[in-house]
mmCIF file of C-alpha atoms in Angstrom:
data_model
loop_
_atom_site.group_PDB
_atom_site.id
_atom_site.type_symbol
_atom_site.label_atom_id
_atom_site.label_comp_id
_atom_site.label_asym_id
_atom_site.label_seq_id
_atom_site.Cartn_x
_atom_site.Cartn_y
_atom_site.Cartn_z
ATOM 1 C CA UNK O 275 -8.453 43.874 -0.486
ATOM 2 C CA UNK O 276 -10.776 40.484 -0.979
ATOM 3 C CA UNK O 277 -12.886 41.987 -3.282
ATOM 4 C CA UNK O 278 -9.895 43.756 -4.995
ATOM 5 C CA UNK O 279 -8.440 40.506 -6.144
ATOM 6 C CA UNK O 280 -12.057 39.094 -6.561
ATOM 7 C CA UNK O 281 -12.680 41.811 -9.801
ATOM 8 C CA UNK O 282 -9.003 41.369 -10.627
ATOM 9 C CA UNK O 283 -9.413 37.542 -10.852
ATOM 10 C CA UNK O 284 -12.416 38.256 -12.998
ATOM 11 C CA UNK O 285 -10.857 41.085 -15.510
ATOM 12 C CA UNK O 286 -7.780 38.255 -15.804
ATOM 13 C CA UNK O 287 -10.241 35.632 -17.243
ATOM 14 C CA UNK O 288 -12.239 38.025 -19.195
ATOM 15 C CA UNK O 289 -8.816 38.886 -20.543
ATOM 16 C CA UNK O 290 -8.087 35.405 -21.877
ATOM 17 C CA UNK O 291 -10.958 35.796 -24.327
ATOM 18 C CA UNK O 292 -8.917 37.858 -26.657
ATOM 19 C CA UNK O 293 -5.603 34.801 -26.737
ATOM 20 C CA UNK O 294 -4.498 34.505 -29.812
ATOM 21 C CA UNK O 295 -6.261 37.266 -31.340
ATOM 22 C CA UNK O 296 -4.492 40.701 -29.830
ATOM 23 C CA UNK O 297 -0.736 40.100 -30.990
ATOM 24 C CA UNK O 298 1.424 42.804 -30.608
ATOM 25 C CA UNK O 299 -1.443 43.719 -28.447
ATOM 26 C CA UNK O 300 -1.326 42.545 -25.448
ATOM 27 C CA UNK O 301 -4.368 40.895 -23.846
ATOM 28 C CA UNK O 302 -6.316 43.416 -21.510
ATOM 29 C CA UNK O 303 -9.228 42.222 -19.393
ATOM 30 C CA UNK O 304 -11.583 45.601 -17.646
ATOM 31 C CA UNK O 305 -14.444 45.214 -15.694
ATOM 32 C CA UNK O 306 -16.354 48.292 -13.772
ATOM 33 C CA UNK O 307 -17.922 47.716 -10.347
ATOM 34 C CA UNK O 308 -20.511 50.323 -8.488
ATOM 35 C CA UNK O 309 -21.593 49.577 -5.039
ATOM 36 C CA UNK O 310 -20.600 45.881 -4.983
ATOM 37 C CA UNK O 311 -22.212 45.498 -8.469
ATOM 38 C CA UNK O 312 -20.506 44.748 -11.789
ATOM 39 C CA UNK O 313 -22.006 47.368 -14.434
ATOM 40 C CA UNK O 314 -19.518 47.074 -17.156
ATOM 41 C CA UNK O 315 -17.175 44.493 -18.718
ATOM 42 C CA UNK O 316 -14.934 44.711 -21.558
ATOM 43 C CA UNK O 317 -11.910 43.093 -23.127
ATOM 44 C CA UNK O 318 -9.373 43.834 -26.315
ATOM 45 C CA UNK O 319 -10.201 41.935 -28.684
ATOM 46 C CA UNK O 320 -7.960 42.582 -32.181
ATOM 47 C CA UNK O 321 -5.093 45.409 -32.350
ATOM 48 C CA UNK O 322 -6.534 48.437 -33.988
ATOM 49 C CA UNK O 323 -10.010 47.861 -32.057
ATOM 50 C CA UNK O 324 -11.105 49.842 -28.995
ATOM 51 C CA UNK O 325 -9.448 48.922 -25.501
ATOM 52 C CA UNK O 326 -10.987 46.937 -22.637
ATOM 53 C CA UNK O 327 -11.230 50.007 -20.869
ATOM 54 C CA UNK O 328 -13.123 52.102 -23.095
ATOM 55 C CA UNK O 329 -15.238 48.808 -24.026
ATOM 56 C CA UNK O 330 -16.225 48.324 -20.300
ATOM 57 C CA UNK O 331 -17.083 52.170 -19.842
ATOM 58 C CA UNK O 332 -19.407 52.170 -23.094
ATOM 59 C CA UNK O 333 -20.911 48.943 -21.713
ATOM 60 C CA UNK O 334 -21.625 50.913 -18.083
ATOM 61 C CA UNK O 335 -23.061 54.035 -19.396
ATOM 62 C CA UNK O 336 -23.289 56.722 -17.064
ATOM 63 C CA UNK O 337 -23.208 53.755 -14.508
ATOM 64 C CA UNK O 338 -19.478 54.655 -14.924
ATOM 65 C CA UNK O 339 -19.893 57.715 -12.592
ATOM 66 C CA UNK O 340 -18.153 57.310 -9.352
ATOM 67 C CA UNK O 341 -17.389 53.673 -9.896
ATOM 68 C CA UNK O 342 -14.347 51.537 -9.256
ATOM 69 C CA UNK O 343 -12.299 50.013 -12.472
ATOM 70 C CA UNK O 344 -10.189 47.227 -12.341
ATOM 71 C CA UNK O 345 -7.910 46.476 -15.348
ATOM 72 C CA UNK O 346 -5.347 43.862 -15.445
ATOM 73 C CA UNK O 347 -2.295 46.389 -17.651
ATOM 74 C CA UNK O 348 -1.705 50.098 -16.744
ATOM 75 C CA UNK O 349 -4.268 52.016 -19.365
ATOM 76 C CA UNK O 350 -2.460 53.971 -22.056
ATOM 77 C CA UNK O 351 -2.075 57.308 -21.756
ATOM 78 C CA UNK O 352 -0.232 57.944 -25.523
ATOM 79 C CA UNK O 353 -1.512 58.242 -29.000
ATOM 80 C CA UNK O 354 -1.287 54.870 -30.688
ATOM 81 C CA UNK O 355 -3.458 52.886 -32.990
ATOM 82 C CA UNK O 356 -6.100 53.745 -30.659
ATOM 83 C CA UNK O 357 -6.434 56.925 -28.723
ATOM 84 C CA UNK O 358 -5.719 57.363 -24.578
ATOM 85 C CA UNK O 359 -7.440 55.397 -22.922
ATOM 86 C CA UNK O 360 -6.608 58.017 -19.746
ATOM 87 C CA UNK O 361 -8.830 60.472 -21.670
ATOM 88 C CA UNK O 362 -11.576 58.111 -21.450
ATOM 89 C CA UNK O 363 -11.653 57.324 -17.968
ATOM 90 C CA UNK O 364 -11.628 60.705 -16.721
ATOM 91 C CA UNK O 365 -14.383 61.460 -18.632
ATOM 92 C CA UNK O 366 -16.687 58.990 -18.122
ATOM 93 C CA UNK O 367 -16.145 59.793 -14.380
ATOM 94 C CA UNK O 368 -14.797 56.498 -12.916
ATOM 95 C CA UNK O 369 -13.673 57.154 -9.355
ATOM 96 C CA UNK O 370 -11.024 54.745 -8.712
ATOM 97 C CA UNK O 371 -8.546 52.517 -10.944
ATOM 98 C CA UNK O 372 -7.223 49.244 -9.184
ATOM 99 C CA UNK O 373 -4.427 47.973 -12.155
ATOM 100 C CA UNK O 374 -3.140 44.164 -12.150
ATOM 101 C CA UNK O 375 0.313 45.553 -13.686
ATOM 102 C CA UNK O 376 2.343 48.141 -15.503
ATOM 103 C CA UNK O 377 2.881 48.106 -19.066
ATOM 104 C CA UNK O 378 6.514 47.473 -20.113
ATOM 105 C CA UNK O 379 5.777 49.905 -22.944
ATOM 106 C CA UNK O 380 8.447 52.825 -22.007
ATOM 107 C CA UNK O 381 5.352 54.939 -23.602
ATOM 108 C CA UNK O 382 2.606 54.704 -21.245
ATOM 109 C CA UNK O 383 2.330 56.324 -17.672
ATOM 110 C CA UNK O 384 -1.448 55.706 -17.313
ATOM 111 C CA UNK O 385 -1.037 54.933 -13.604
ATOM 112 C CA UNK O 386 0.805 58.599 -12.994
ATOM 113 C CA UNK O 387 -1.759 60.444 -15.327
ATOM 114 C CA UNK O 388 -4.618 58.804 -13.497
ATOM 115 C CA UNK O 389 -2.819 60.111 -10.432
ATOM 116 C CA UNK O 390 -2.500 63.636 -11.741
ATOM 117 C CA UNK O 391 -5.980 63.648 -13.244
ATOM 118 C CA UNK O 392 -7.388 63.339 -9.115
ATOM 119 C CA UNK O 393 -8.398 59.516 -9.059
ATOM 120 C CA UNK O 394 -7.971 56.969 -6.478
ATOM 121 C CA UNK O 395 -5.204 54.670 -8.036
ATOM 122 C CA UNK O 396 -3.567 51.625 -6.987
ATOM 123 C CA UNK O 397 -1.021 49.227 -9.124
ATOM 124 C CA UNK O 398 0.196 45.632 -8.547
ATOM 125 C CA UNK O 399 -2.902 43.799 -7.532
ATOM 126 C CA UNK O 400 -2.569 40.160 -8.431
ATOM 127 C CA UNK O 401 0.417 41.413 -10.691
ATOM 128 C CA UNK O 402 2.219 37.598 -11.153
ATOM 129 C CA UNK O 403 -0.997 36.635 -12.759
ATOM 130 C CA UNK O 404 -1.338 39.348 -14.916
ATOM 131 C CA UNK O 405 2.463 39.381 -16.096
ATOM 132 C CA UNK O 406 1.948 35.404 -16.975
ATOM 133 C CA UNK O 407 -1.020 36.465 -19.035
ATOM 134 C CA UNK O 408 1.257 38.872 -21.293
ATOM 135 C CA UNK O 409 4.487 37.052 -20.832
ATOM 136 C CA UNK O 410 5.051 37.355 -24.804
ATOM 137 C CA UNK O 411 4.361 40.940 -24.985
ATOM 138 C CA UNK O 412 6.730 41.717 -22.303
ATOM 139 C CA UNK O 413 9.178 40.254 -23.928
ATOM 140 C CA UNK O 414 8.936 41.677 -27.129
ATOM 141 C CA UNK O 415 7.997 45.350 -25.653
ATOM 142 C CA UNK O 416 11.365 45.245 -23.828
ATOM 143 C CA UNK O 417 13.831 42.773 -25.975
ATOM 144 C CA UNK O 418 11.826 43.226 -29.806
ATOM 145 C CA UNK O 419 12.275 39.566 -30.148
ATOM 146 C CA UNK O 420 9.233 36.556 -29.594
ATOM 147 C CA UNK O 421 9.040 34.664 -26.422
ATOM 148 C CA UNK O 422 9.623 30.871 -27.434
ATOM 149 C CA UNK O 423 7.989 27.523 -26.560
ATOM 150 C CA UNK O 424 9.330 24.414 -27.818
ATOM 151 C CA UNK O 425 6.664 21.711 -27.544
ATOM 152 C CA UNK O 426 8.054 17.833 -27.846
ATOM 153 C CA UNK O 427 5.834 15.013 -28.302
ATOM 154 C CA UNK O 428 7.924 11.651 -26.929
ATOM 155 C CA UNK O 429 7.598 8.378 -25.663
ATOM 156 C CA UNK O 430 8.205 7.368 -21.963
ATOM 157 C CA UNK O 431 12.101 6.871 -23.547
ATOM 158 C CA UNK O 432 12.611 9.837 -24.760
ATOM 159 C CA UNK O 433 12.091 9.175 -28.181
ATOM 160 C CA UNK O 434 10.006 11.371 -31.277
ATOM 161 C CA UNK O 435 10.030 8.554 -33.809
ATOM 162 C CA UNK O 436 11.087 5.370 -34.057
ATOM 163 C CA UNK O 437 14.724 4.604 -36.222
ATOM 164 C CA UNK O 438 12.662 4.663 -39.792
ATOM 165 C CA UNK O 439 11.578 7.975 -38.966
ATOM 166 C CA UNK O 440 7.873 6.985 -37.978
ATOM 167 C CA UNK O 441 6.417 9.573 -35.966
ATOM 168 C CA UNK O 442 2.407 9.479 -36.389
ATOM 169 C CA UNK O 443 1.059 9.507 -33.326
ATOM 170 C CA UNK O 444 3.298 9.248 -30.564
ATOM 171 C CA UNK O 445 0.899 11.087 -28.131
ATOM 172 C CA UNK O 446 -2.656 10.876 -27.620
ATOM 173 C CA UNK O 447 -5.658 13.289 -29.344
ATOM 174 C CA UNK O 448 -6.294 14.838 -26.110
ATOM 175 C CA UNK O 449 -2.859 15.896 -26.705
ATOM 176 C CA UNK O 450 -2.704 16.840 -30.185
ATOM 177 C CA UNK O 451 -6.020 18.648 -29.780
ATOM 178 C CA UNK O 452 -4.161 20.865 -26.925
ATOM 179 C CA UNK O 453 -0.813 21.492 -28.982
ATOM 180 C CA UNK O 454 -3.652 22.732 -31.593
ATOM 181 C CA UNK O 455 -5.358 25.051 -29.629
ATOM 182 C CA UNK O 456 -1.641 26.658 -28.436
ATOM 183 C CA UNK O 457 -1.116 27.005 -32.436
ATOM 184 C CA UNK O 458 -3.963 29.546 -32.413
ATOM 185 C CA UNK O 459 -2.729 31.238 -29.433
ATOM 186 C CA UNK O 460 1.166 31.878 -31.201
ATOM 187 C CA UNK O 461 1.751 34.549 -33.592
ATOM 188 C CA UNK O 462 3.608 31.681 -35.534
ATOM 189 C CA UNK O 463 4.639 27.867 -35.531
ATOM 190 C CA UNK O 464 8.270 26.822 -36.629
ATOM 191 C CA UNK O 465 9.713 23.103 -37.819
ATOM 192 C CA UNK O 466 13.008 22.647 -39.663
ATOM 193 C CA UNK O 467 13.226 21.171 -43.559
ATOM 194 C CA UNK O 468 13.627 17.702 -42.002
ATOM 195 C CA UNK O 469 10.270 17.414 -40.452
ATOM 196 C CA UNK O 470 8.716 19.228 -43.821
ATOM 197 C CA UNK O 471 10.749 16.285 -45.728
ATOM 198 C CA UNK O 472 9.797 13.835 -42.725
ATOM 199 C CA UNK O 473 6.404 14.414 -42.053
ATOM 200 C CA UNK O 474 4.800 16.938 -44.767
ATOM 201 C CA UNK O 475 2.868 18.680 -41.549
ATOM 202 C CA UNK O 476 -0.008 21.090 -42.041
ATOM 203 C CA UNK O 477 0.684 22.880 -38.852
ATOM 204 C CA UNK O 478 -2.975 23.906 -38.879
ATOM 205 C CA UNK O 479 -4.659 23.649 -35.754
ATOM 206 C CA UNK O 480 -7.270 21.323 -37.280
ATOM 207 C CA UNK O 481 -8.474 20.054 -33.997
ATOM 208 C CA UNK O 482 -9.677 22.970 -32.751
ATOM 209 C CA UNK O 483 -11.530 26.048 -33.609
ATOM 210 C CA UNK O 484 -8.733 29.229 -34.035
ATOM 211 C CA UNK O 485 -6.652 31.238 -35.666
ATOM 212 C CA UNK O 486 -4.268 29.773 -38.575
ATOM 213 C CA UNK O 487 -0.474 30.665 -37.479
ATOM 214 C CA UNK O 488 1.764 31.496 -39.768
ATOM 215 C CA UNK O 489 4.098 28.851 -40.772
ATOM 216 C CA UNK O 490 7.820 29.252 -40.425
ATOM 217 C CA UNK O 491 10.342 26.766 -41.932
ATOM 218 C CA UNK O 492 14.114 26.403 -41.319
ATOM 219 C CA UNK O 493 15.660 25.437 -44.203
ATOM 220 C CA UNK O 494 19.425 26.532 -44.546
ATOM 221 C CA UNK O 495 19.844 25.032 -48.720
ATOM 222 C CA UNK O 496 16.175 25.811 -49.982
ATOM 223 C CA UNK O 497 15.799 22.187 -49.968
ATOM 224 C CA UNK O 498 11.269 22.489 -49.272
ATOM 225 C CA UNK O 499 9.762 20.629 -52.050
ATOM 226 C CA UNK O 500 7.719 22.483 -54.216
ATOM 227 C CA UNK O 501 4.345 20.394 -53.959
ATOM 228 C CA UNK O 502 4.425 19.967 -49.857
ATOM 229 C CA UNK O 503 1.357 20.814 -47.930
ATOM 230 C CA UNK O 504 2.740 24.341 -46.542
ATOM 231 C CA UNK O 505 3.073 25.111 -49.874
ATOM 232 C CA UNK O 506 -0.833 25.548 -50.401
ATOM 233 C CA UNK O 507 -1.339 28.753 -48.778
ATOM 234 C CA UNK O 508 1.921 30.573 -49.728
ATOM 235 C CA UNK O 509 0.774 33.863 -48.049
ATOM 236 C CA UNK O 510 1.018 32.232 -44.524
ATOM 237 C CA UNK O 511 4.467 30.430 -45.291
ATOM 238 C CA UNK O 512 7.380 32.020 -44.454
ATOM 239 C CA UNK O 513 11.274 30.341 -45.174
ATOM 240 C CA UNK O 514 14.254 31.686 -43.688
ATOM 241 C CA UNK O 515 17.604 30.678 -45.200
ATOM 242 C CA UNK O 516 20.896 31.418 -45.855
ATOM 243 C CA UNK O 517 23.288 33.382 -48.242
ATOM 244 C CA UNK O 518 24.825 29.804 -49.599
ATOM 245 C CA UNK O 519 21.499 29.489 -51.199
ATOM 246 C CA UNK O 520 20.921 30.226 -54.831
ATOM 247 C CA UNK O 521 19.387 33.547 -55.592
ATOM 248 C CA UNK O 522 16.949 31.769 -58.569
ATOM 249 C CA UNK O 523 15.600 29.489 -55.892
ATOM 250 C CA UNK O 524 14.558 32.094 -53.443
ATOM 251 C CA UNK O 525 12.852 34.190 -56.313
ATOM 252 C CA UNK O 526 10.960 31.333 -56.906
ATOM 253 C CA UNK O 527 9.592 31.110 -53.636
ATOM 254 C CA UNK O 528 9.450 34.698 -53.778
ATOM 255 C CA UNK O 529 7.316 34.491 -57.005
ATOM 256 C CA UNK O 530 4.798 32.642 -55.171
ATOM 257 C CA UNK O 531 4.125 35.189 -52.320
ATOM 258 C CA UNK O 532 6.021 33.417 -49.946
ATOM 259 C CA UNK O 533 8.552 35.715 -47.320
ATOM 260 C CA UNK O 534 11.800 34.558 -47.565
ATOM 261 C CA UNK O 535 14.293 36.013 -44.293
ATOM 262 C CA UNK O 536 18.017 35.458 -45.450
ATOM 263 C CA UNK O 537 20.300 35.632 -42.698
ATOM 264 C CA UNK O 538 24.354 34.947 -42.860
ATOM 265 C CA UNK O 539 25.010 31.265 -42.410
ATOM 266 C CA UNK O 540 26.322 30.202 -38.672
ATOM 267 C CA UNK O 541 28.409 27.001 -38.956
ATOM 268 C CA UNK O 542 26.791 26.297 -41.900
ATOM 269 C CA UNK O 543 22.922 26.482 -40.809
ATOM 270 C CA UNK O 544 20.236 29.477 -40.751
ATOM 271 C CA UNK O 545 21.022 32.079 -37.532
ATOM 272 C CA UNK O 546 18.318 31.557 -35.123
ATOM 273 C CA UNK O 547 19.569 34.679 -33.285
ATOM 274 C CA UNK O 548 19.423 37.195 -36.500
ATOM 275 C CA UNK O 549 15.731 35.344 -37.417
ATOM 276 C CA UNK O 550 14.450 35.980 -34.397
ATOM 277 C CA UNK O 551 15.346 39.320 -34.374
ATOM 278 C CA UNK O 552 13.545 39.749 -37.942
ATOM 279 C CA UNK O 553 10.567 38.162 -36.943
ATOM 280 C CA UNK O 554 10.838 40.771 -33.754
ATOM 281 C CA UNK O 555 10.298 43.357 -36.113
ATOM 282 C CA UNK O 556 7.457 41.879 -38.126
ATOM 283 C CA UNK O 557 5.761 42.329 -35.057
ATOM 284 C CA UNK O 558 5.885 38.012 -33.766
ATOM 285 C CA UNK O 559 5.944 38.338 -30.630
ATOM 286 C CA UNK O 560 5.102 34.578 -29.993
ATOM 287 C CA UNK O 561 6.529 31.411 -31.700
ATOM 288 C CA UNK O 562 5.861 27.969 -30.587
ATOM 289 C CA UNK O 563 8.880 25.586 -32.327
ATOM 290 C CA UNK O 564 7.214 22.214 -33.701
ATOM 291 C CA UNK O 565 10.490 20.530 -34.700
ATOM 292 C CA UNK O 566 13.046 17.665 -34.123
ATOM 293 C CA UNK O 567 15.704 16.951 -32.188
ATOM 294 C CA UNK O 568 18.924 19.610 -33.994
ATOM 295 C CA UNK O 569 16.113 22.458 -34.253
ATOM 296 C CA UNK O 570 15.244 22.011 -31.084
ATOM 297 C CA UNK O 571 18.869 22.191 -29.433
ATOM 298 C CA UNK O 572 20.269 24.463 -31.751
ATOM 299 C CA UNK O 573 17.430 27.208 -30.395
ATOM 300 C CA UNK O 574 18.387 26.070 -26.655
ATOM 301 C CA UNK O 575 22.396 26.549 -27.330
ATOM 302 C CA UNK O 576 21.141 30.136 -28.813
ATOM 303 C CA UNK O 577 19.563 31.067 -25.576
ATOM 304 C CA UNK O 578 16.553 31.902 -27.822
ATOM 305 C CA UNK O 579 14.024 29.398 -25.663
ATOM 306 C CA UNK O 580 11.594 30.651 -22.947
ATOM 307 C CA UNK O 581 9.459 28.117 -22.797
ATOM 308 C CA UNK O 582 9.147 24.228 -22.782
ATOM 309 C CA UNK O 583 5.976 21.686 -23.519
ATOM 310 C CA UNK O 584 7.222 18.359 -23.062
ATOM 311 C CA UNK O 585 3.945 15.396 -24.092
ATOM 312 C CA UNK O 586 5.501 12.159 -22.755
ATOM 313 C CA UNK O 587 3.351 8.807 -23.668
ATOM 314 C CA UNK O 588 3.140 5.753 -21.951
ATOM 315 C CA UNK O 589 5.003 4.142 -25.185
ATOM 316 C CA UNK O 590 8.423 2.533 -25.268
ATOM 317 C CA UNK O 591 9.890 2.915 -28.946
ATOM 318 C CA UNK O 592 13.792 2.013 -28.102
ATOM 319 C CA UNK O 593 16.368 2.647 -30.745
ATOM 320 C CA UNK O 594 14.825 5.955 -32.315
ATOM 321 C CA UNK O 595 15.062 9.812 -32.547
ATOM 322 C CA UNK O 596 15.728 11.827 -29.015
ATOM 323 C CA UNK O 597 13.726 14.747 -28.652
ATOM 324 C CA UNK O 598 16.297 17.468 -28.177
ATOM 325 C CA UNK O 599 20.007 16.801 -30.232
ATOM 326 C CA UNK O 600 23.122 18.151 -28.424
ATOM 327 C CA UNK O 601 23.606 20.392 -25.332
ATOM 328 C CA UNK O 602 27.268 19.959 -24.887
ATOM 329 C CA UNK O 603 26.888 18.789 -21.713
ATOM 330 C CA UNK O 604 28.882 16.117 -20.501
ATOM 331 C CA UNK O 605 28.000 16.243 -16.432
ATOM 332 C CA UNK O 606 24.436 16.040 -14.958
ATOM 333 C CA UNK O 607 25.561 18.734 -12.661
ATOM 334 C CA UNK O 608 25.881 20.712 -15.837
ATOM 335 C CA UNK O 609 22.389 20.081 -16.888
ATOM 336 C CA UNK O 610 19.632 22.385 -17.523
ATOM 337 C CA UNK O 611 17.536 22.838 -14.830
ATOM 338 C CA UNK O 612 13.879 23.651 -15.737
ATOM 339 C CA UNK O 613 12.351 26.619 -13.985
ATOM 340 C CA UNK O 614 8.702 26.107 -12.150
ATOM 341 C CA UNK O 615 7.837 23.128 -13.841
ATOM 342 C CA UNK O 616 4.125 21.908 -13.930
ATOM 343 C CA UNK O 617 2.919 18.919 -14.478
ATOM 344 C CA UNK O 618 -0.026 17.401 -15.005
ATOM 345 C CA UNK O 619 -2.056 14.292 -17.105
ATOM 346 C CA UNK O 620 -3.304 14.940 -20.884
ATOM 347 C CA UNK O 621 -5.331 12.050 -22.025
ATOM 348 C CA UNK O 622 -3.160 9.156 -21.098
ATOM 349 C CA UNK O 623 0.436 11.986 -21.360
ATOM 350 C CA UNK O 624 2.188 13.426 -18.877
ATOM 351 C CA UNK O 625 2.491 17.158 -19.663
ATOM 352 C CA UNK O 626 5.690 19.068 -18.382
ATOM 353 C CA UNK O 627 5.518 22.587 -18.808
ATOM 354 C CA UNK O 628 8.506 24.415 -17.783
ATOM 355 C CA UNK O 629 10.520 28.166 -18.270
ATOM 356 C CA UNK O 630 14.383 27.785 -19.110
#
């Protein structure tokens, strides 16, 4: 069982490669072992490209005969982008398949066609690891809608800017840079008008080598100016709204290639719960919410939150802007407890990370 968890450990971290990169994929770590020896590794690296499994048998060769497989997600036994990855494995003559977990995908039985097919099989080894690597694609496999982290940046006071609205930079680089690698991990970053109006963000993770996300602003009147910096690449800009806004505004945006989601207004403000739900169907499956304090606990009062990155610096700022606007809550013994928090320094931050 050692060595079981040994491979698994490895096909996890091989896994990790494709972050950011796999989306609606999920990420899938393989690596093929024959007496004690690894002979073949392979991860999934875009959706649409070959599997880790049939990656790691091409890299073993006939090696593959009578050797053991460990894969960190149940291999697909349907017709998909991509065809069975089943088919594969009981060709190439692999022996036995040790599986991290199953795939929520109501679709694939690749652990009971394994079975059928005559091979050794086991499921469920080092399975909590291999569900936190896919937590997003669970989520949308089973719910259609994107698992969502809210990262805050705020002083030791609980403040994101100061009373004139100064935000730049509460936290350190060490920070930043981290919040810019997570941007090319998520399908998609989202901010409300106000920070757009605030701050003119890029939302580009500048700071580190990755993948652009899209952009996704909340803006319930159409009020984005025309000249701000999200504005540049229109394709990768996407503005959800309301019915109160005026038709000839949203062709406009329309006009220049960016996606416009309209949903009914609720009290007033864009429907986090019906955008969500859109963005589910784009295929999102991962948002990371860069805003202020009313974004922030308008998506918490929706229940639409899995997922909290609080950056706290050593700063005092006093009067200013709280990080998350209101709960409703009027008793601490009402207050949200965070799930499984860890913490741990960033630079000179503190770093809370947290499920709701």
């Amino acid at each position: 069982m050692i060595s079981h968890k040994k491979y698994m450990e490895l096909a996890i971290k091989l896994a990790e490669k494709g972050k950011g990169t796999t989306s609606p994929n999920p990420m899938v770590g393989c690596i093929i072992v024959k007496r004690g020896r690894i002979v073949g590794k392979g991860f999934h690296k875009k959706a649409g490209t070959e599997h880790a499994e049939v990656l790691a048998i091409q890299d073993a060769g006939k090696k593959a005969m009578n050797s053991t497989m460990y894969v960190t997600l149940e291999p697909c036994s349907h017709w998909g982008r991509t065809p069975p990855c089943t088919e594969k494995i009981v060709e190439s003559g692999v022996r036995e398949v040790i599986i991290g977990m199953k795939d929520p995908n109501p679709l694939v039985h690749g652990y009971m066609e394994l079975k059928a097919r005559g091979l050794k099989t086991k499921i469920g080894i080092l399975e909590e690891e291999a569900e936190k690597l896919n937590e997003p694609y669970a989520k949308w496999m089973k719910f259609k809608k994107p698992f969502v982290v809210i990262k805050v940046a705020m002083s030791a006071d609980g403040r994101i800017a100061t009373k004139t609205g100064d935000s730049k930079y509460i936290t350190s680089k060490e920070a930043r840079t981290l919040v810019h690698q997570v941007r090319t991990e998520v399908d998609a970053v989202m901010v409300g008008v106000n920070t757009v109006l605030r701050d003119n963000p890029e939302l580009t993770p500048r700071l580190y080598k990755g993948k652009d996300p899209l952009k996704i602003v909340v803006d319930s009147n159409l009020k984005i100016p025309r000249n701000c910096n999200l504005m540049k690449d229109p394709s990768r800009l996407v503005v959800a709204t309301t019915t109160k806004a005026s038709k000839s505004d949203v062709q406009k945006l329309q006009d220049k290639g960016i996606r416009v989601i309209i949903t009914k207004p609720d009290k007033g403000m864009v429907d986090l719960k019906e955008l969500m739900k859109e963005l589910g169907k784009s295929e999102i499956i991962n948002v990371m919410i860069e805003g202020g304090s009313e974004l922030n606990s308008s998506a918490i009062n929706a229940g639409l939150v899995d997922k909290i990155m609080i950056f706290t610096a050593p700063k005092l700022i006093g009067n200013g802007k709280g990080a998350i606007g209101n709960l409703g809550i009027t008793k601490i013994a009402k207050a949200i407890n965070l799930k499984d928090p860890v913490c741990r320094l960033v630079g000179k931050d503190l770093l809370i990370e947290a499920y709701l």
